Amino acid sequence: MKLKWLFRVLTLFFVGGICWLLVGITINFPPKSPLQKLDEARALWQVKGSPNYQMDIVFGSMMFLEGYRVTVRNSQIKEISEFPPLYNTPTLTPFDDTQDKIFQSSFFAQAILSDLKNYTVDALFDVASQKLADQTTPQLVSFCSLNSGTPNIIFNAEYGYIRSYELSSCSDWQIGGGLLCPKMGECHVGMGVRNFKLLPPN
């Protein structure tokens, strides 16, 4: 009798595990609208942030990868350097300030900010709030959700700045493999911030 129950339990775990791998499940707890999350992050930045900071911005898609280090003083970008983002200790190259565009797909350039000299924390908050203004609060549990061009934004937990800004038509899930969810080819472009640090006042 005990073996029969053990077999049933193992079967349930096996079938449940297969379903977990095949179906993409996103759990939103507690459910908040994207704009509400952004407002909370912006409030955190206003309390713990600074007008003086440095950060590395990495842009990427399936066909594009580039990195820039920006130094911000008094909320204005004062210095930009390029670097190859795949190296742990990148070699910095001064950015040619006669170039005012990020050379990549027009879709990506239009989706966030095409002028590299505008990539500050505050400017990213502003453009993100416009993109998220019409998004509603997500369901508690969703399956095989598609981004369909709406940004997926992740905020830094300590300071609140935008740590990741991604646009995708790929299937999006947080739990489960989602192997049965529909996928597209060149479906992802994004921007990530790393090596962020606050700078002392001038």
PDB file of C-alpha atoms in Angstrom:
ATOM      1  CA  MET A   1       0.000   0.000   0.000  1.00  0.00           C
ATOM      2  CA  LYS A   2       2.830   2.379   0.903  1.00  0.00           C
ATOM      3  CA  LEU A   3       4.588   1.545  -2.365  1.00  0.00           C
ATOM      4  CA  LYS A   4       1.426   2.409  -4.307  1.00  0.00           C
ATOM      5  CA  TRP A   5       1.199   5.848  -2.667  1.00  0.00           C
ATOM      6  CA  LEU A   6       4.897   6.416  -3.177  1.00  0.00           C
ATOM      7  CA  PHE A   7       4.500   5.553  -6.857  1.00  0.00           C
ATOM      8  CA  ARG A   8       1.576   8.000  -7.177  1.00  0.00           C
ATOM      9  CA  VAL A   9       3.525  10.779  -5.512  1.00  0.00           C
ATOM     10  CA  LEU A  10       6.573  10.184  -7.734  1.00  0.00           C
ATOM     11  CA  THR A  11       4.338  10.121 -10.817  1.00  0.00           C
ATOM     12  CA  LEU A  12       2.722  13.412  -9.760  1.00  0.00           C
ATOM     13  CA  PHE A  13       6.122  15.040  -9.302  1.00  0.00           C
ATOM     14  CA  PHE A  14       7.325  13.688 -12.653  1.00  0.00           C
ATOM     15  CA  VAL A  15       4.257  14.865 -14.592  1.00  0.00           C
ATOM     16  CA  GLY A  16       4.268  18.188 -12.746  1.00  0.00           C
ATOM     17  CA  GLY A  17       7.964  18.638 -13.527  1.00  0.00           C
ATOM     18  CA  ILE A  18       7.371  18.008 -17.238  1.00  0.00           C
ATOM     19  CA  CYS A  19       4.519  20.537 -17.287  1.00  0.00           C
ATOM     20  CA  TRP A  20       6.692  23.042 -15.403  1.00  0.00           C
ATOM     21  CA  LEU A  21       9.381  22.716 -18.067  1.00  0.00           C
ATOM     22  CA  LEU A  22       7.045  22.915 -21.040  1.00  0.00           C
ATOM     23  CA  VAL A  23       4.766  25.761 -19.972  1.00  0.00           C
ATOM     24  CA  GLY A  24       6.193  29.215 -19.323  1.00  0.00           C
ATOM     25  CA  ILE A  25       4.739  30.557 -16.086  1.00  0.00           C
ATOM     26  CA  THR A  26       5.165  34.079 -14.769  1.00  0.00           C
ATOM     27  CA  ILE A  27       4.187  34.787 -11.149  1.00  0.00           C
ATOM     28  CA  ASN A  28       3.637  38.467 -10.322  1.00  0.00           C
ATOM     29  CA  PHE A  29       3.487  38.778  -6.540  1.00  0.00           C
ATOM     30  CA  PRO A  30       2.420  41.182  -5.345  1.00  0.00           C
ATOM     31  CA  PRO A  31       0.856  42.366  -8.615  1.00  0.00           C
ATOM     32  CA  LYS A  32       1.846  45.970  -9.331  1.00  0.00           C
ATOM     33  CA  SER A  33       1.566  48.007 -12.484  1.00  0.00           C
ATOM     34  CA  PRO A  34       4.903  48.684 -14.256  1.00  0.00           C
ATOM     35  CA  LEU A  35       4.436  52.430 -13.717  1.00  0.00           C
ATOM     36  CA  GLN A  36       3.902  51.886  -9.994  1.00  0.00           C
ATOM     37  CA  LYS A  37       7.173  49.959  -9.796  1.00  0.00           C
ATOM     38  CA  LEU A  38       8.947  52.743 -11.684  1.00  0.00           C
ATOM     39  CA  ASP A  39       7.574  55.424  -9.355  1.00  0.00           C
ATOM     40  CA  GLU A  40       8.797  53.453  -6.329  1.00  0.00           C
ATOM     41  CA  ALA A  41      12.246  53.061  -7.902  1.00  0.00           C
ATOM     42  CA  ARG A  42      12.451  56.760  -8.797  1.00  0.00           C
ATOM     43  CA  ALA A  43      11.525  57.696  -5.213  1.00  0.00           C
ATOM     44  CA  LEU A  44      14.305  55.405  -3.938  1.00  0.00           C
ATOM     45  CA  TRP A  45      16.796  57.049  -6.326  1.00  0.00           C
ATOM     46  CA  GLN A  46      15.797  60.506  -5.110  1.00  0.00           C
ATOM     47  CA  VAL A  47      16.560  59.441  -1.544  1.00  0.00           C
ATOM     48  CA  LYS A  48      19.702  57.337  -2.029  1.00  0.00           C
ATOM     49  CA  GLY A  49      21.073  58.491  -5.395  1.00  0.00           C
ATOM     50  CA  SER A  50      23.404  61.331  -6.290  1.00  0.00           C
ATOM     51  CA  PRO A  51      23.911  63.807  -9.154  1.00  0.00           C
ATOM     52  CA  ASN A  52      27.477  62.426  -9.426  1.00  0.00           C
ATOM     53  CA  TYR A  53      27.975  58.832 -10.535  1.00  0.00           C
ATOM     54  CA  GLN A  54      29.637  56.532 -13.038  1.00  0.00           C
ATOM     55  CA  MET A  55      28.174  53.512 -14.805  1.00  0.00           C
ATOM     56  CA  ASP A  56      28.864  51.119 -17.636  1.00  0.00           C
ATOM     57  CA  ILE A  57      26.049  50.790 -20.170  1.00  0.00           C
ATOM     58  CA  VAL A  58      25.995  47.663 -22.328  1.00  0.00           C
ATOM     59  CA  PHE A  59      23.722  47.461 -25.370  1.00  0.00           C
ATOM     60  CA  GLY A  60      22.981  44.100 -26.897  1.00  0.00           C
ATOM     61  CA  SER A  61      20.832  42.059 -29.226  1.00  0.00           C
ATOM     62  CA  MET A  62      21.419  38.803 -31.059  1.00  0.00           C
ATOM     63  CA  MET A  63      23.482  40.706 -33.637  1.00  0.00           C
ATOM     64  CA  PHE A  64      24.873  43.668 -31.672  1.00  0.00           C
ATOM     65  CA  LEU A  65      26.980  44.194 -28.548  1.00  0.00           C
ATOM     66  CA  GLU A  66      28.622  47.421 -27.424  1.00  0.00           C
ATOM     67  CA  GLY A  67      29.614  49.041 -24.143  1.00  0.00           C
ATOM     68  CA  TYR A  68      30.065  52.610 -22.923  1.00  0.00           C
ATOM     69  CA  ARG A  69      31.235  54.056 -19.604  1.00  0.00           C
ATOM     70  CA  VAL A  70      29.591  57.348 -18.723  1.00  0.00           C
ATOM     71  CA  THR A  71      30.617  59.757 -15.989  1.00  0.00           C
ATOM     72  CA  VAL A  72      27.893  62.056 -14.733  1.00  0.00           C
ATOM     73  CA  ARG A  73      28.503  65.259 -12.795  1.00  0.00           C
ATOM     74  CA  ASN A  74      25.633  67.433 -11.546  1.00  0.00           C
ATOM     75  CA  SER A  75      23.210  65.170 -13.457  1.00  0.00           C
ATOM     76  CA  GLN A  76      24.980  65.891 -16.780  1.00  0.00           C
ATOM     77  CA  ILE A  77      27.203  63.465 -18.700  1.00  0.00           C
ATOM     78  CA  LYS A  78      30.723  64.842 -18.694  1.00  0.00           C
ATOM     79  CA  GLU A  79      32.719  61.932 -20.105  1.00  0.00           C
ATOM     80  CA  ILE A  80      32.012  58.918 -22.317  1.00  0.00           C
ATOM     81  CA  SER A  81      34.347  56.029 -23.113  1.00  0.00           C
ATOM     82  CA  GLU A  82      33.836  52.958 -25.264  1.00  0.00           C
ATOM     83  CA  PHE A  83      34.871  49.477 -24.207  1.00  0.00           C
ATOM     84  CA  PRO A  84      34.420  45.875 -25.404  1.00  0.00           C
ATOM     85  CA  PRO A  85      31.820  44.497 -22.971  1.00  0.00           C
ATOM     86  CA  LEU A  86      33.000  40.864 -23.125  1.00  0.00           C
ATOM     87  CA  TYR A  87      36.210  41.591 -21.190  1.00  0.00           C
ATOM     88  CA  ASN A  88      36.329  41.568 -17.385  1.00  0.00           C
ATOM     89  CA  THR A  89      38.868  44.425 -17.330  1.00  0.00           C
ATOM     90  CA  PRO A  90      37.907  46.461 -20.413  1.00  0.00           C
ATOM     91  CA  THR A  91      40.221  48.870 -22.170  1.00  0.00           C
ATOM     92  CA  LEU A  92      38.532  52.267 -22.327  1.00  0.00           C
ATOM     93  CA  THR A  93      38.641  54.366 -25.484  1.00  0.00           C
ATOM     94  CA  PRO A  94      37.492  58.016 -25.421  1.00  0.00           C
ATOM     95  CA  PHE A  95      34.207  58.354 -27.268  1.00  0.00           C
ATOM     96  CA  ASP A  96      34.221  60.640 -30.298  1.00  0.00           C
ATOM     97  CA  ASP A  97      31.820  63.381 -29.206  1.00  0.00           C
ATOM     98  CA  THR A  98      31.116  64.308 -32.814  1.00  0.00           C
ATOM     99  CA  GLN A  99      29.025  61.128 -32.924  1.00  0.00           C
ATOM    100  CA  ASP A 100      25.647  61.775 -31.365  1.00  0.00           C
ATOM    101  CA  LYS A 101      23.952  58.523 -32.339  1.00  0.00           C
ATOM    102  CA  ILE A 102      24.321  54.947 -31.196  1.00  0.00           C
ATOM    103  CA  PHE A 103      24.919  52.974 -34.363  1.00  0.00           C
ATOM    104  CA  GLN A 104      22.608  50.001 -34.213  1.00  0.00           C
ATOM    105  CA  SER A 105      19.204  48.995 -35.512  1.00  0.00           C
ATOM    106  CA  SER A 106      16.796  51.891 -35.897  1.00  0.00           C
ATOM    107  CA  PHE A 107      14.281  49.913 -33.837  1.00  0.00           C
ATOM    108  CA  PHE A 108      16.542  49.946 -30.797  1.00  0.00           C
ATOM    109  CA  ALA A 109      17.644  53.551 -31.250  1.00  0.00           C
ATOM    110  CA  GLN A 110      14.050  54.761 -31.415  1.00  0.00           C
ATOM    111  CA  ALA A 111      12.909  52.469 -28.616  1.00  0.00           C
ATOM    112  CA  ILE A 112      15.010  54.029 -25.845  1.00  0.00           C
ATOM    113  CA  LEU A 113      17.307  57.027 -26.521  1.00  0.00           C
ATOM    114  CA  SER A 114      19.264  57.517 -29.733  1.00  0.00           C
ATOM    115  CA  ASP A 115      21.597  60.150 -28.289  1.00  0.00           C
ATOM    116  CA  LEU A 116      24.238  58.576 -26.065  1.00  0.00           C
ATOM    117  CA  LYS A 117      24.859  61.891 -24.329  1.00  0.00           C
ATOM    118  CA  ASN A 118      21.365  61.697 -22.822  1.00  0.00           C
ATOM    119  CA  TYR A 119      21.833  58.380 -21.046  1.00  0.00           C
ATOM    120  CA  THR A 120      21.517  59.532 -17.441  1.00  0.00           C
ATOM    121  CA  VAL A 121      19.504  57.849 -14.699  1.00  0.00           C
ATOM    122  CA  ASP A 122      16.912  60.621 -14.730  1.00  0.00           C
ATOM    123  CA  ALA A 123      16.536  60.599 -18.525  1.00  0.00           C
ATOM    124  CA  LEU A 124      16.007  56.838 -18.507  1.00  0.00           C
ATOM    125  CA  PHE A 125      13.330  57.222 -15.828  1.00  0.00           C
ATOM    126  CA  ASP A 126      11.581  59.819 -18.006  1.00  0.00           C
ATOM    127  CA  VAL A 127      11.559  57.741 -21.182  1.00  0.00           C
ATOM    128  CA  ALA A 128      10.538  54.607 -19.289  1.00  0.00           C
ATOM    129  CA  SER A 129       7.594  56.370 -17.647  1.00  0.00           C
ATOM    130  CA  GLN A 130       6.292  57.341 -21.096  1.00  0.00           C
ATOM    131  CA  LYS A 131       6.591  53.761 -22.331  1.00  0.00           C
ATOM    132  CA  LEU A 132       4.898  52.309 -19.237  1.00  0.00           C
ATOM    133  CA  ALA A 133       2.116  54.876 -18.855  1.00  0.00           C
ATOM    134  CA  ASP A 134      -0.555  52.722 -20.535  1.00  0.00           C
ATOM    135  CA  GLN A 135       0.451  49.339 -19.123  1.00  0.00           C
ATOM    136  CA  THR A 136      -2.010  47.760 -16.720  1.00  0.00           C
ATOM    137  CA  THR A 137      -1.379  45.686 -13.621  1.00  0.00           C
ATOM    138  CA  PRO A 138      -0.446  42.123 -14.715  1.00  0.00           C
ATOM    139  CA  GLN A 139      -2.337  39.051 -13.598  1.00  0.00           C
ATOM    140  CA  LEU A 140      -1.029  37.154 -10.582  1.00  0.00           C
ATOM    141  CA  VAL A 141      -0.186  34.132 -12.760  1.00  0.00           C
ATOM    142  CA  SER A 142       0.265  34.227 -16.541  1.00  0.00           C
ATOM    143  CA  PHE A 143       1.356  31.662 -19.100  1.00  0.00           C
ATOM    144  CA  CYS A 144       3.589  32.071 -22.166  1.00  0.00           C
ATOM    145  CA  SER A 145       3.388  35.841 -22.083  1.00  0.00           C
ATOM    146  CA  LEU A 146       4.780  37.785 -25.038  1.00  0.00           C
ATOM    147  CA  ASN A 147       6.345  41.207 -24.531  1.00  0.00           C
ATOM    148  CA  SER A 148       5.173  42.435 -27.949  1.00  0.00           C
ATOM    149  CA  GLY A 149       7.468  45.444 -27.917  1.00  0.00           C
ATOM    150  CA  THR A 150       6.649  46.638 -24.386  1.00  0.00           C
ATOM    151  CA  PRO A 151       9.751  47.128 -22.235  1.00  0.00           C
ATOM    152  CA  ASN A 152      10.745  44.770 -19.458  1.00  0.00           C
ATOM    153  CA  ILE A 153      12.487  46.935 -16.865  1.00  0.00           C
ATOM    154  CA  ILE A 154      14.462  45.818 -13.829  1.00  0.00           C
ATOM    155  CA  PHE A 155      15.469  48.291 -11.127  1.00  0.00           C
ATOM    156  CA  ASN A 156      18.458  48.221  -8.818  1.00  0.00           C
ATOM    157  CA  ALA A 157      17.302  47.243  -5.333  1.00  0.00           C
ATOM    158  CA  GLU A 158      19.775  49.484  -3.467  1.00  0.00           C
ATOM    159  CA  TYR A 159      19.560  52.780  -5.364  1.00  0.00           C
ATOM    160  CA  GLY A 160      16.535  52.389  -7.630  1.00  0.00           C
ATOM    161  CA  TYR A 161      18.159  53.231 -10.980  1.00  0.00           C
ATOM    162  CA  ILE A 162      17.184  51.248 -14.090  1.00  0.00           C
ATOM    163  CA  ARG A 163      19.522  48.253 -14.135  1.00  0.00           C
ATOM    164  CA  SER A 164      18.050  46.626 -17.245  1.00  0.00           C
ATOM    165  CA  TYR A 165      15.784  47.869 -20.049  1.00  0.00           C
ATOM    166  CA  GLU A 166      14.785  45.164 -22.518  1.00  0.00           C
ATOM    167  CA  LEU A 167      12.509  45.109 -25.523  1.00  0.00           C
ATOM    168  CA  SER A 168      11.513  41.736 -26.829  1.00  0.00           C
ATOM    169  CA  SER A 169       8.965  39.789 -28.823  1.00  0.00           C
ATOM    170  CA  CYS A 170      10.420  36.589 -27.373  1.00  0.00           C
ATOM    171  CA  SER A 171       8.399  34.512 -24.943  1.00  0.00           C
ATOM    172  CA  ASP A 172       8.937  35.801 -21.435  1.00  0.00           C
ATOM    173  CA  TRP A 173       8.779  33.650 -18.310  1.00  0.00           C
ATOM    174  CA  GLN A 174      10.262  33.615 -14.849  1.00  0.00           C
ATOM    175  CA  ILE A 175       9.373  30.095 -13.715  1.00  0.00           C
ATOM    176  CA  GLY A 176       9.356  27.042 -15.973  1.00  0.00           C
ATOM    177  CA  GLY A 177      11.201  26.290 -19.179  1.00  0.00           C
ATOM    178  CA  GLY A 178       8.478  27.485 -21.520  1.00  0.00           C
ATOM    179  CA  LEU A 179       9.615  25.050 -24.213  1.00  0.00           C
ATOM    180  CA  LEU A 180       6.156  25.045 -25.810  1.00  0.00           C
ATOM    181  CA  CYS A 181       5.830  28.811 -25.861  1.00  0.00           C
ATOM    182  CA  PRO A 182       6.072  30.427 -29.300  1.00  0.00           C
ATOM    183  CA  LYS A 183       9.404  32.008 -30.160  1.00  0.00           C
ATOM    184  CA  MET A 184      10.696  34.368 -32.831  1.00  0.00           C
ATOM    185  CA  GLY A 185      14.144  34.808 -34.351  1.00  0.00           C
ATOM    186  CA  GLU A 186      15.752  38.237 -33.870  1.00  0.00           C
ATOM    187  CA  CYS A 187      13.445  39.080 -31.006  1.00  0.00           C
ATOM    188  CA  HIS A 188      15.498  40.746 -28.306  1.00  0.00           C
ATOM    189  CA  VAL A 189      17.335  44.016 -27.819  1.00  0.00           C
ATOM    190  CA  GLY A 190      18.266  45.580 -24.535  1.00  0.00           C
ATOM    191  CA  MET A 191      20.362  47.829 -22.365  1.00  0.00           C
ATOM    192  CA  GLY A 192      22.008  46.894 -19.095  1.00  0.00           C
ATOM    193  CA  VAL A 193      23.845  48.918 -16.454  1.00  0.00           C
ATOM    194  CA  ARG A 194      26.775  47.466 -14.531  1.00  0.00           C
ATOM    195  CA  ASN A 195      29.704  48.691 -12.409  1.00  0.00           C
ATOM    196  CA  PHE A 196      27.569  51.502 -11.068  1.00  0.00           C
ATOM    197  CA  LYS A 197      29.144  53.676  -8.386  1.00  0.00           C
ATOM    198  CA  LEU A 198      28.407  57.010  -6.769  1.00  0.00           C
ATOM    199  CA  LEU A 199      31.114  59.656  -7.071  1.00  0.00           C
ATOM    200  CA  PRO A 200      32.132  62.245  -4.488  1.00  0.00           C
ATOM    201  CA  PRO A 201      31.112  65.861  -5.131  1.00  0.00           C
ATOM    202  CA  ASN A 202      33.434  68.025  -7.191  1.00  0.00           C
TER     203      ASN A 202
END
